[in-house]
mmCIF file of C-alpha atoms and ligand atoms in Angstrom:
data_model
loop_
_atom_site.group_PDB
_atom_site.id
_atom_site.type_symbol
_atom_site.label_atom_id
_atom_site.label_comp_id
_atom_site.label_asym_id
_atom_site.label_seq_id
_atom_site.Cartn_x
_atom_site.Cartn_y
_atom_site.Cartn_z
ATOM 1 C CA UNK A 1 -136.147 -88.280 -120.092
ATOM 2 C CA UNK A 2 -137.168 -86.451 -116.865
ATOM 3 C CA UNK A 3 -139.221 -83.429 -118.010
ATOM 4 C CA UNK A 4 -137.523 -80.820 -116.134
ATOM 5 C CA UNK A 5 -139.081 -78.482 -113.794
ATOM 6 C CA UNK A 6 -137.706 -75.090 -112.542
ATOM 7 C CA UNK A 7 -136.974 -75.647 -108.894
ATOM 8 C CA UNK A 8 -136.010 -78.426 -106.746
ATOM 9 C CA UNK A 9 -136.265 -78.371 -103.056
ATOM 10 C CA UNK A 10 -132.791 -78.993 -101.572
ATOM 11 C CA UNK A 11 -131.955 -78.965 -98.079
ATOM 12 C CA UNK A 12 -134.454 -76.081 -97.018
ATOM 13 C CA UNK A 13 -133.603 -73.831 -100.657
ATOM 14 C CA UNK A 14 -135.420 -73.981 -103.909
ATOM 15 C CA UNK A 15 -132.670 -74.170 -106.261
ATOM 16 C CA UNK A 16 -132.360 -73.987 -110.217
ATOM 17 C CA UNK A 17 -133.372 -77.276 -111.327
ATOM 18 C CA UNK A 18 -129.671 -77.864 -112.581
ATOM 19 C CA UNK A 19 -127.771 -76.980 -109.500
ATOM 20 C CA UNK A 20 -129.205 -79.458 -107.639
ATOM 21 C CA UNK A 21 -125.916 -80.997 -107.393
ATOM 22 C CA UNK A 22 -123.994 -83.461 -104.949
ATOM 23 C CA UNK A 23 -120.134 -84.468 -104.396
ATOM 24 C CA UNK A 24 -119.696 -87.677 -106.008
ATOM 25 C CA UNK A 25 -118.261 -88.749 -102.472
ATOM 26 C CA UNK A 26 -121.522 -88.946 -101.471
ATOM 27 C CA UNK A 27 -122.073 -91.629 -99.012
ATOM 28 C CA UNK A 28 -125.286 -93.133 -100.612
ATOM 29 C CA UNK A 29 -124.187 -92.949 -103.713
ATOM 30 C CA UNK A 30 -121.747 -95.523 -102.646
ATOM 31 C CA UNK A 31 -123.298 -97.359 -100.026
ATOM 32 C CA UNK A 32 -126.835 -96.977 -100.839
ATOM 33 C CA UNK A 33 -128.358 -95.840 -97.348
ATOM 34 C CA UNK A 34 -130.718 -93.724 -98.237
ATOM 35 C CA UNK A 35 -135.022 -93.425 -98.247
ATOM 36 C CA UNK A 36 -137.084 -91.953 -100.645
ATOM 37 C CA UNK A 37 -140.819 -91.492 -101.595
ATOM 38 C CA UNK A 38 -142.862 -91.441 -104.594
ATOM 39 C CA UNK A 39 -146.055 -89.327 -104.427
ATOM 40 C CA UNK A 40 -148.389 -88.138 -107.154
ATOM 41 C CA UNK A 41 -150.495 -84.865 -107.191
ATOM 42 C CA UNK A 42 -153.611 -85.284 -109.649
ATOM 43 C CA UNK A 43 -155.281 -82.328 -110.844
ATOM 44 C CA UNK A 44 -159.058 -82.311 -109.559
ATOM 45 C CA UNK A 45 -162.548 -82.312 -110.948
ATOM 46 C CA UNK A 46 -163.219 -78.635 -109.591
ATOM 47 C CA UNK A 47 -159.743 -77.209 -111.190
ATOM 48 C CA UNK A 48 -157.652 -77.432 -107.945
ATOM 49 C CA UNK A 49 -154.989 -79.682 -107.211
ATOM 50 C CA UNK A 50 -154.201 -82.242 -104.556
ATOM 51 C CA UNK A 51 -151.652 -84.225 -103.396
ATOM 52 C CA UNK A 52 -152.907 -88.007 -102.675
ATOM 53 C CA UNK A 53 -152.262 -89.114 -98.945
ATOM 54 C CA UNK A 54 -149.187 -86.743 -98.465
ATOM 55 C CA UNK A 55 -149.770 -87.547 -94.777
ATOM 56 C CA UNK A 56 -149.343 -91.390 -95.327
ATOM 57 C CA UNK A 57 -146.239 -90.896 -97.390
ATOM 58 C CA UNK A 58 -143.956 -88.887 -95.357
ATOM 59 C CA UNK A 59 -144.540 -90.718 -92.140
ATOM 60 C CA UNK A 60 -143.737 -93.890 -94.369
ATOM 61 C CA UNK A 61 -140.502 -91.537 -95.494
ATOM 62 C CA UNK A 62 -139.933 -91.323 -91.592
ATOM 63 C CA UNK A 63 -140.576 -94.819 -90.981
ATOM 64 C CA UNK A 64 -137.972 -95.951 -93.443
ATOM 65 C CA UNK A 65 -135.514 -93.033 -91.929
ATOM 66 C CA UNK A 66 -135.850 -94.809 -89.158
ATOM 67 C CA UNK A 67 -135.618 -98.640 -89.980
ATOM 68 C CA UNK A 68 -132.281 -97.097 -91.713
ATOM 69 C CA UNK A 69 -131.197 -95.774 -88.453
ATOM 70 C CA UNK A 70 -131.077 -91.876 -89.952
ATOM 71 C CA UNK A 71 -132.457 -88.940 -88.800
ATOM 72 C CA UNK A 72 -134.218 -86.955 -90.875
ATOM 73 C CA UNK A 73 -133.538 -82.696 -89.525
ATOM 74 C CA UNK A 74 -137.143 -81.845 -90.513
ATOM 75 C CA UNK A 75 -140.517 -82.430 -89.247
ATOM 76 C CA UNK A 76 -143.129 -83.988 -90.656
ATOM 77 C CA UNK A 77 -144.961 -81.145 -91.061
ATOM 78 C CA UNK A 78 -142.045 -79.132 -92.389
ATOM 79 C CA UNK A 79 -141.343 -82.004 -95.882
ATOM 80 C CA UNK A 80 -145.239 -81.512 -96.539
ATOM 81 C CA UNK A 81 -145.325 -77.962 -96.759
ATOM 82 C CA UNK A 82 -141.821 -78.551 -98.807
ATOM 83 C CA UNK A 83 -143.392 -80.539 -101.178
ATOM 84 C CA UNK A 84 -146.733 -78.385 -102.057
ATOM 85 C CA UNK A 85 -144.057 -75.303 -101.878
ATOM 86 C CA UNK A 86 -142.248 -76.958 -104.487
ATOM 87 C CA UNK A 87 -145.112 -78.082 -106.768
ATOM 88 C CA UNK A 88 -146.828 -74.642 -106.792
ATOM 89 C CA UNK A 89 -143.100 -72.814 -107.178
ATOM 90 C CA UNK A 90 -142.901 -75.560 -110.686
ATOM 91 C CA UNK A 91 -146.248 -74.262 -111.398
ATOM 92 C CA UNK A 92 -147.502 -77.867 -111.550
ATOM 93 C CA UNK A 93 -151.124 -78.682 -111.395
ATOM 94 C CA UNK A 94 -150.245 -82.720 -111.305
ATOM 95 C CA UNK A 95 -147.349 -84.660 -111.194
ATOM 96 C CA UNK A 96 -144.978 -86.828 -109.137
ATOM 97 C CA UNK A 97 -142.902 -86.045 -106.147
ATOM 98 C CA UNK A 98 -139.964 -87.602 -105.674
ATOM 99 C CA UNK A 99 -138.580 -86.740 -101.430
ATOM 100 C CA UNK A 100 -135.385 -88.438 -101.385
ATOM 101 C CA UNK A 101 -133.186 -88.289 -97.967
ATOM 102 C CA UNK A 102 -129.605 -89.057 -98.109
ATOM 103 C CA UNK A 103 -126.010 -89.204 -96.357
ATOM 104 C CA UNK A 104 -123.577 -86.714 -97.649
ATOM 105 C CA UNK A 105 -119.963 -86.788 -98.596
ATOM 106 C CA UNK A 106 -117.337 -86.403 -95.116
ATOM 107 C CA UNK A 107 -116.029 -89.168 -94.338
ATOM 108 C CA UNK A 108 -115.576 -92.664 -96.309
ATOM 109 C CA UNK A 109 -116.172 -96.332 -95.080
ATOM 110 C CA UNK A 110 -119.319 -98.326 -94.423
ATOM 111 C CA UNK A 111 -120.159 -96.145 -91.051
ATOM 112 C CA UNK A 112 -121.349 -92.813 -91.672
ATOM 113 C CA UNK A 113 -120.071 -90.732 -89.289
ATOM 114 C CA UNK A 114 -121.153 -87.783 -88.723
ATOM 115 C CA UNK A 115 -122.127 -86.939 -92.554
ATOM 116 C CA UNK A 116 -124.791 -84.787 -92.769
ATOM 117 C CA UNK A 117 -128.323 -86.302 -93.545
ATOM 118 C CA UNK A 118 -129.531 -84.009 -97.036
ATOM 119 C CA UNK A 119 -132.929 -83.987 -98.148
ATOM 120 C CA UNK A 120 -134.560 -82.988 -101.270
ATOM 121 C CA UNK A 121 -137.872 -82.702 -103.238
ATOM 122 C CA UNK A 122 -138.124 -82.788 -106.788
ATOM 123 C CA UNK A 123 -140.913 -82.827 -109.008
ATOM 124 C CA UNK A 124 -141.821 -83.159 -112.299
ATOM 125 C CA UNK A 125 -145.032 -83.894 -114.812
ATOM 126 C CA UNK A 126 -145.183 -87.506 -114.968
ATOM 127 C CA UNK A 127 -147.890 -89.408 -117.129
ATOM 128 C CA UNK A 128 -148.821 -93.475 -116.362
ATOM 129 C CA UNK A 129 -145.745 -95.275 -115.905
ATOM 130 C CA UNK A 130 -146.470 -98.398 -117.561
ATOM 131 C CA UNK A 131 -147.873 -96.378 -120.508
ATOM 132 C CA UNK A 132 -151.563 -95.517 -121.404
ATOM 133 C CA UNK A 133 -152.426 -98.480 -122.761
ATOM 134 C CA UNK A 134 -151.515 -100.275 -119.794
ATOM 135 C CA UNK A 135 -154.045 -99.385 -117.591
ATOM 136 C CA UNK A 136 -156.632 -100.594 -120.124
ATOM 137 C CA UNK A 137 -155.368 -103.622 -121.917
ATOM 138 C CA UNK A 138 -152.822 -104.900 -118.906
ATOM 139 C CA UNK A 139 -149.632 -105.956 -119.029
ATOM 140 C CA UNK A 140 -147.449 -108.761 -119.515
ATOM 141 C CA UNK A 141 -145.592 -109.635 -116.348
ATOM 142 C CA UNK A 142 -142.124 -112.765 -116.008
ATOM 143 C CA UNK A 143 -141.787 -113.931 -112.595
ATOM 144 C CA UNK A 144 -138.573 -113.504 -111.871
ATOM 145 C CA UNK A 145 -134.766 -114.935 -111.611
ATOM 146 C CA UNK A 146 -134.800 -112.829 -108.611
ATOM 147 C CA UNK A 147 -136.306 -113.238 -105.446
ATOM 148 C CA UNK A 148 -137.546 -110.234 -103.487
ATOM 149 C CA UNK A 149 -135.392 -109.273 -100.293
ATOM 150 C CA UNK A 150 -135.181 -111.738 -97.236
ATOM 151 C CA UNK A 151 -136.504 -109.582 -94.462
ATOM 152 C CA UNK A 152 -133.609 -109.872 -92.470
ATOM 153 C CA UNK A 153 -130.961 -108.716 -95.381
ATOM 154 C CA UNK A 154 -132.896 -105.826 -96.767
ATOM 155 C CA UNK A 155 -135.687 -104.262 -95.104
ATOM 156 C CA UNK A 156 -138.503 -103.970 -96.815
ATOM 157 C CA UNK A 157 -140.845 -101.780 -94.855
ATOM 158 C CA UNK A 158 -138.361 -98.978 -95.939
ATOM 159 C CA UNK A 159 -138.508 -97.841 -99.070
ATOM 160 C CA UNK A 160 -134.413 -97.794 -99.135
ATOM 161 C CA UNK A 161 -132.302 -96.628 -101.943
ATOM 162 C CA UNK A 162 -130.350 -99.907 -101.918
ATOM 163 C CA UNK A 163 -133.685 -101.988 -101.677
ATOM 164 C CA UNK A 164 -133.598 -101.017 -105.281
ATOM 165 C CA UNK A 165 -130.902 -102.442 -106.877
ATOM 166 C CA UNK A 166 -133.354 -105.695 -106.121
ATOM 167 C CA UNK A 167 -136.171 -103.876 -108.420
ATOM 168 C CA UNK A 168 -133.408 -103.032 -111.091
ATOM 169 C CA UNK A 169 -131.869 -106.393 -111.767
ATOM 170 C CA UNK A 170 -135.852 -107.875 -111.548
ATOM 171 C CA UNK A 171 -137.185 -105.067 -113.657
ATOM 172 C CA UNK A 172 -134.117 -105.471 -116.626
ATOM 173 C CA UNK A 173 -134.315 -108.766 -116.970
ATOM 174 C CA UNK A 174 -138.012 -108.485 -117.724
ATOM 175 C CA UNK A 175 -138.039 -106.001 -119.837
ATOM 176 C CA UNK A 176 -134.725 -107.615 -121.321
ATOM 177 C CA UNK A 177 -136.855 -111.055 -121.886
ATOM 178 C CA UNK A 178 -139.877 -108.644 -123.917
ATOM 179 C CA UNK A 179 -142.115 -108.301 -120.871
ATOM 180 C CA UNK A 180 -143.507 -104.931 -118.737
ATOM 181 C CA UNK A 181 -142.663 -106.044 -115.747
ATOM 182 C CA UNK A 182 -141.534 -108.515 -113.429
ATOM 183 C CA UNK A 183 -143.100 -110.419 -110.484
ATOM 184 C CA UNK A 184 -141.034 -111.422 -107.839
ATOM 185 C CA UNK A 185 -141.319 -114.278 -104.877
ATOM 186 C CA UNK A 186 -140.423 -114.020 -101.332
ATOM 187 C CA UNK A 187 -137.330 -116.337 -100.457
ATOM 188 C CA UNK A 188 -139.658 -118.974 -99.590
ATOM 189 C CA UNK A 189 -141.230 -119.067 -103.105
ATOM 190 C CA UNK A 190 -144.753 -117.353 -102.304
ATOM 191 C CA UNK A 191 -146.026 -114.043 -104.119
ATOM 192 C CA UNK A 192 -144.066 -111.092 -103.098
ATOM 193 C CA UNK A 193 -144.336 -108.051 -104.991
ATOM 194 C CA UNK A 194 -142.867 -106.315 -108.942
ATOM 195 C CA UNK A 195 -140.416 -104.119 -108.544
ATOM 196 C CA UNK A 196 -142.417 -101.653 -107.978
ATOM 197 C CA UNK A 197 -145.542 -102.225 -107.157
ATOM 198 C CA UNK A 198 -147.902 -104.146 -104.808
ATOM 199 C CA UNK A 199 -150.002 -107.132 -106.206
ATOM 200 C CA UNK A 200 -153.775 -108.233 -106.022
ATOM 201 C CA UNK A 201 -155.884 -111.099 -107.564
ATOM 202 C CA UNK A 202 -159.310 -112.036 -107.569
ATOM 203 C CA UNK A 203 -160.770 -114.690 -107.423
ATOM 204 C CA UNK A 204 -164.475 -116.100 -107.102
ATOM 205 C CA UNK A 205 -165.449 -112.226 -105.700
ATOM 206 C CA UNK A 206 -162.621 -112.533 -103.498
ATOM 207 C CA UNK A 207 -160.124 -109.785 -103.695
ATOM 208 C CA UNK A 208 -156.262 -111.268 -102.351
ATOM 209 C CA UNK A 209 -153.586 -109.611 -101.236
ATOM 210 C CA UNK A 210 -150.139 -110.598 -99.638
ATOM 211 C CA UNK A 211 -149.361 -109.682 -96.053
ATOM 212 C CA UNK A 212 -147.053 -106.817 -95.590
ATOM 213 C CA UNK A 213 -144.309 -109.226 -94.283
ATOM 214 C CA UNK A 214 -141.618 -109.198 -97.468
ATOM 215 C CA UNK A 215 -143.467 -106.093 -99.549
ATOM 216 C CA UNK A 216 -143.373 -102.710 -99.462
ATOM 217 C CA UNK A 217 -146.595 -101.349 -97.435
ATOM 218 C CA UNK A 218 -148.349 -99.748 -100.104
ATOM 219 C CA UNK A 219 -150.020 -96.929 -99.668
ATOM 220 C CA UNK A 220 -152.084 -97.416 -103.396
ATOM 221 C CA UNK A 221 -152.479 -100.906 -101.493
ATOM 222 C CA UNK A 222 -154.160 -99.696 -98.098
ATOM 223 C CA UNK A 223 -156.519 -97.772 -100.544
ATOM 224 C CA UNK A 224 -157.313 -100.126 -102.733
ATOM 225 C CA UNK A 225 -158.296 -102.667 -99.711
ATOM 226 C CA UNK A 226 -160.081 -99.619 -98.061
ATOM 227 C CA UNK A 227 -162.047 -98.584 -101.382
ATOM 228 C CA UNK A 228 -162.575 -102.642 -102.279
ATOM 229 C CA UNK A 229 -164.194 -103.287 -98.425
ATOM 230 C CA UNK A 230 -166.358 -100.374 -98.867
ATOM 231 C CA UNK A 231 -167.844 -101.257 -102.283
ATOM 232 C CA UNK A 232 -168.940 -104.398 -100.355
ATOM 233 C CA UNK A 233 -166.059 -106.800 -101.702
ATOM 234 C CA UNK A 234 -164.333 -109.590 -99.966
ATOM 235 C CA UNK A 235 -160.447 -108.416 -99.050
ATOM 236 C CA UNK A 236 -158.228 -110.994 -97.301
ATOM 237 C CA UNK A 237 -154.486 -110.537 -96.929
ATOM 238 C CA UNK A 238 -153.024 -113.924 -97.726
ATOM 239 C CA UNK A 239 -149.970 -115.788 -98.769
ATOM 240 C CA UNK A 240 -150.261 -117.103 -102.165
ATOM 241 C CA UNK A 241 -148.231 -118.838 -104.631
ATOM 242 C CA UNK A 242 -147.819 -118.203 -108.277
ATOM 243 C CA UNK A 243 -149.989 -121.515 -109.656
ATOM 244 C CA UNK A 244 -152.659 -119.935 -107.478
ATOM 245 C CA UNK A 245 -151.855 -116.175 -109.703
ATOM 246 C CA UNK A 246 -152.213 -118.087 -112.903
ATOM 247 C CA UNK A 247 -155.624 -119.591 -112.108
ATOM 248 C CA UNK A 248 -157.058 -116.103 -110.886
ATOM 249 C CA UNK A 249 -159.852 -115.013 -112.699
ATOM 250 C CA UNK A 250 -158.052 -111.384 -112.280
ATOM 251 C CA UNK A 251 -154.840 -109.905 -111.308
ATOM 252 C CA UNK A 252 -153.518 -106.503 -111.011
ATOM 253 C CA UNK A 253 -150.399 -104.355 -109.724
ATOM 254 C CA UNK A 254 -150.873 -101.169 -107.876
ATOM 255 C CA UNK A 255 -148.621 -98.454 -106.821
ATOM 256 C CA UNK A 256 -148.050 -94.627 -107.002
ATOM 257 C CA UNK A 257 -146.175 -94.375 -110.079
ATOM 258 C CA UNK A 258 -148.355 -97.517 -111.783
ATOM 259 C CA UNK A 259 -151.531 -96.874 -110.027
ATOM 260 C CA UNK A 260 -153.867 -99.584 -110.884
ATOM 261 C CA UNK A 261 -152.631 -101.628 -113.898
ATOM 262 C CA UNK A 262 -153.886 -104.958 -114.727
ATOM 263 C CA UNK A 263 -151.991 -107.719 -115.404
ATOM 264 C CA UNK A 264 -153.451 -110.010 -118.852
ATOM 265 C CA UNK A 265 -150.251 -112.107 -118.673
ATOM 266 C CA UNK A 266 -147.822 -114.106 -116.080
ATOM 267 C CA UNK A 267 -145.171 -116.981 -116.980
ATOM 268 C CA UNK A 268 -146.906 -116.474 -120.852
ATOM 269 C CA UNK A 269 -150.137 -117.875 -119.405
ATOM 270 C CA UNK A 270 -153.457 -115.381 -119.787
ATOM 271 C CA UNK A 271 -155.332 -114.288 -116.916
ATOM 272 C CA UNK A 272 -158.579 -114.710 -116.704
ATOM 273 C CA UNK A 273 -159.806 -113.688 -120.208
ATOM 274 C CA UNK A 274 -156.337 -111.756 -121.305
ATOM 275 C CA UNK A 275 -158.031 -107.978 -120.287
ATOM 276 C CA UNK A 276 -158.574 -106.176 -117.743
ATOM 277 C CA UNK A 277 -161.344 -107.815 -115.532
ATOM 278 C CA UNK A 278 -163.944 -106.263 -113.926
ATOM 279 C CA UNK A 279 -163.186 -105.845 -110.529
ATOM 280 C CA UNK A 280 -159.711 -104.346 -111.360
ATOM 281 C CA UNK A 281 -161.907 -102.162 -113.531
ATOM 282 C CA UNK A 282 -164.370 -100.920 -111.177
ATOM 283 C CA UNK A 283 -161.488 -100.251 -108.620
ATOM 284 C CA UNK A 284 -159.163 -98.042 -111.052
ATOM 285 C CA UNK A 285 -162.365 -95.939 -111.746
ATOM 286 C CA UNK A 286 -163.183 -95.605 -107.685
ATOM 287 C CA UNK A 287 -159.392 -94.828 -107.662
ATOM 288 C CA UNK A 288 -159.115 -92.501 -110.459
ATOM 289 C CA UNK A 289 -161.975 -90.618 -109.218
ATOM 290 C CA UNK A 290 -161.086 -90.566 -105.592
ATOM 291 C CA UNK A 291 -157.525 -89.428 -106.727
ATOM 292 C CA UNK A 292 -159.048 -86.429 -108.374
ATOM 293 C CA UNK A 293 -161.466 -85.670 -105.858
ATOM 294 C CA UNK A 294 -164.769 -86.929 -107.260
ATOM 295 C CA UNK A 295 -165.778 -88.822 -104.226
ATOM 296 C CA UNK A 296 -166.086 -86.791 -101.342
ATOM 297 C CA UNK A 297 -166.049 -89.775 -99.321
ATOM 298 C CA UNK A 298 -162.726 -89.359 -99.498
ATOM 299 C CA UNK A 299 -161.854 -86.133 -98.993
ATOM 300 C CA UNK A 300 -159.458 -87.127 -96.393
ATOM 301 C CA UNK A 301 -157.150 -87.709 -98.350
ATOM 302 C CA UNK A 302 -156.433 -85.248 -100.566
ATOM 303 C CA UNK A 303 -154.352 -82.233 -99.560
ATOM 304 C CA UNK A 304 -155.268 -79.504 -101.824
ATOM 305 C CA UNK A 305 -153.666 -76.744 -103.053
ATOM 306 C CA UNK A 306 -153.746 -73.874 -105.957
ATOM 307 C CA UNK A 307 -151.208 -72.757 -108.217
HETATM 308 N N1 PMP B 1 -143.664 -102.074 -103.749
HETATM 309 C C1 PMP B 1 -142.554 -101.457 -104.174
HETATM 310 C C2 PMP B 1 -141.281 -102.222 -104.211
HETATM 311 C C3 PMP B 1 -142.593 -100.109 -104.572
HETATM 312 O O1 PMP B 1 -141.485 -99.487 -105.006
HETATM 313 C C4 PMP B 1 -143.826 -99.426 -104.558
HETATM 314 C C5 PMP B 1 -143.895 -97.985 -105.009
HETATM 315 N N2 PMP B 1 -143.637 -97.095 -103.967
HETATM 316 C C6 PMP B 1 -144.968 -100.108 -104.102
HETATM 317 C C7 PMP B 1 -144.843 -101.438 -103.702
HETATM 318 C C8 PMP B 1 -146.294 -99.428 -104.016
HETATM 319 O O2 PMP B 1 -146.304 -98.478 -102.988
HETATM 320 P P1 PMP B 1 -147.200 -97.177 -103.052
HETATM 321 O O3 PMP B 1 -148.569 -97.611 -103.389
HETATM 322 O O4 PMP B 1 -147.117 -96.599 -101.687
HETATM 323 O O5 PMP B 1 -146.618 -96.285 -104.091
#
């Protein structure tokens, strides 16, 4: 369960966590046009707070607004001062933020009209979402029955509502089958992405990513490849194919909500030596610490702020 905090952000108003309510004629609800974000604030080594690359995730929240073809009726600047509004009004020294823009109930039928676009912010404490252990032991990961989206039926530079019935059916049916989580290939067959989350391996030194063409562009990914490059490793962005994943000498999923969480199993076949491998290790540290502002080489990207 959602651990509930007091306020949500709705539309401009901070309302009572429970009254955050919509019609169920809600256009996205049934048509799934829609954009969110997921952001995480970390609490930091000197007992402030700060949100990680708020910048970089609400101009992706605009960029997907716009692939959509909605307009969002706030600036930039306006959602990020929403969002560390709401986290100090819950009081919250870390957790996620979840900005989610949407078409609301008016008229009925594929085209929108002239429904109004709603946003809101919520937030709430939220600890590793693959689970402690995760992050130190790695998971166990199916590729899946399920390819990820062709990039001309779903769009997947926007992180869209309806992208994510996609990363449902992929995500059940791993976990359904006994494993974390599930990898998914582009309609061609290479490496794509999990269903929530970006992917790396390693191999020989050399740190591999996909291009951005059928994934998400992860933000947890651009960092990783920034942090990787300047601790001096190797980072390509290349097309791979899963034979090449099970053959890495490491592997590991990033993303907001999973941050960096090895992967010790694909297809039932161990990677590398079945634990987290050293680079992956090295680079969740660098993250971790950059995340909670212990490198100050990276200051940049924090926005801080006190409860
Ligand atoms: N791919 C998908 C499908 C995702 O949902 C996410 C999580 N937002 C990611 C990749 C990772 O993106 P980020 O690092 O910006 O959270």
């Amino acid at each position: 369960m959602v651990k509930k905090a007091e306020k949500i952000w709705f539309d401009g108003k901070l309302v009572p966590w429970d009254e955050a309510q919509v019609h169920v004629l809600t256009h996205t609800l049934h048509y799934g046009a829609g954009v969110f974000e997921g952001i995480r604030a970390y609490a930091t080594v000197d007992d402030k707070s700060a949100v990680f690359r708020l910048r970089e995730h609400v101009v992706r929240l605009f960029d997907s607004a716009k692939i959509i073809g909605m307009t969002i009726p706030y600036t930039v600047e306006e959602i990020e001062t929403a969002i560390i509004e709401t986290l100090r009004v819950n009081g919250l020294k870390e957790g996620y933020v979840r900005p989610l823009v949407f078409i609301g109930d008016g008229v009925m039928g594929v085209h929108p009209g002239g429904n109004p676009i709603r946003v809101v912010i919520a937030t709430w404490p939220w600890g590793a979402y693959l689970g402690e252990e995760a992050l130190e032991k790695g998971i166990r990961v199916k590729t899946s029955s399920f390819n990820r989206h062709h990039v001309n039926v779903m769009m997947t530079k926007a992180k869209a509502c309806g992208n994510y019935v996609n990363s449902v059916l992929a995500k059940t049916e791993a976990v359904a089958d006994g494993y974390d989580e599930a990898l998914m290939l582009d309609t061609q067959g290479f490496v794509s992405e999990a269903s929530g989350e970006n992917i790396f391996i390693v191999k020989d030194g050399i740190i591999k990513t996909t291009p951005l063409t059928s994934v998400l562009p992860g933000i947890t990914r651009a960092s990783l490849m920034q942090v990787a490059d300047d601790l001096g490793y190797k980072v390509v962005e290349q097309i791979f194919t899963r034979d090449e994943l099970y053959i890495a000498d490491e592997a590991f999923f990033c993303g907001t909500a999973a941050e960096v969480t090895p992967i010790r199993e694909v297809d039932n076949r161990t990677i590398g030596e079945g634990k987290r491998g050293p680079v992956a290790e090295k680079l969740q540290k660098e993250f971790f610490n950059i995340v909670k502002g212990g490198n100050s080489d990276y200051v940049q990207w924090l926005d801080y702020y006190e409860i």
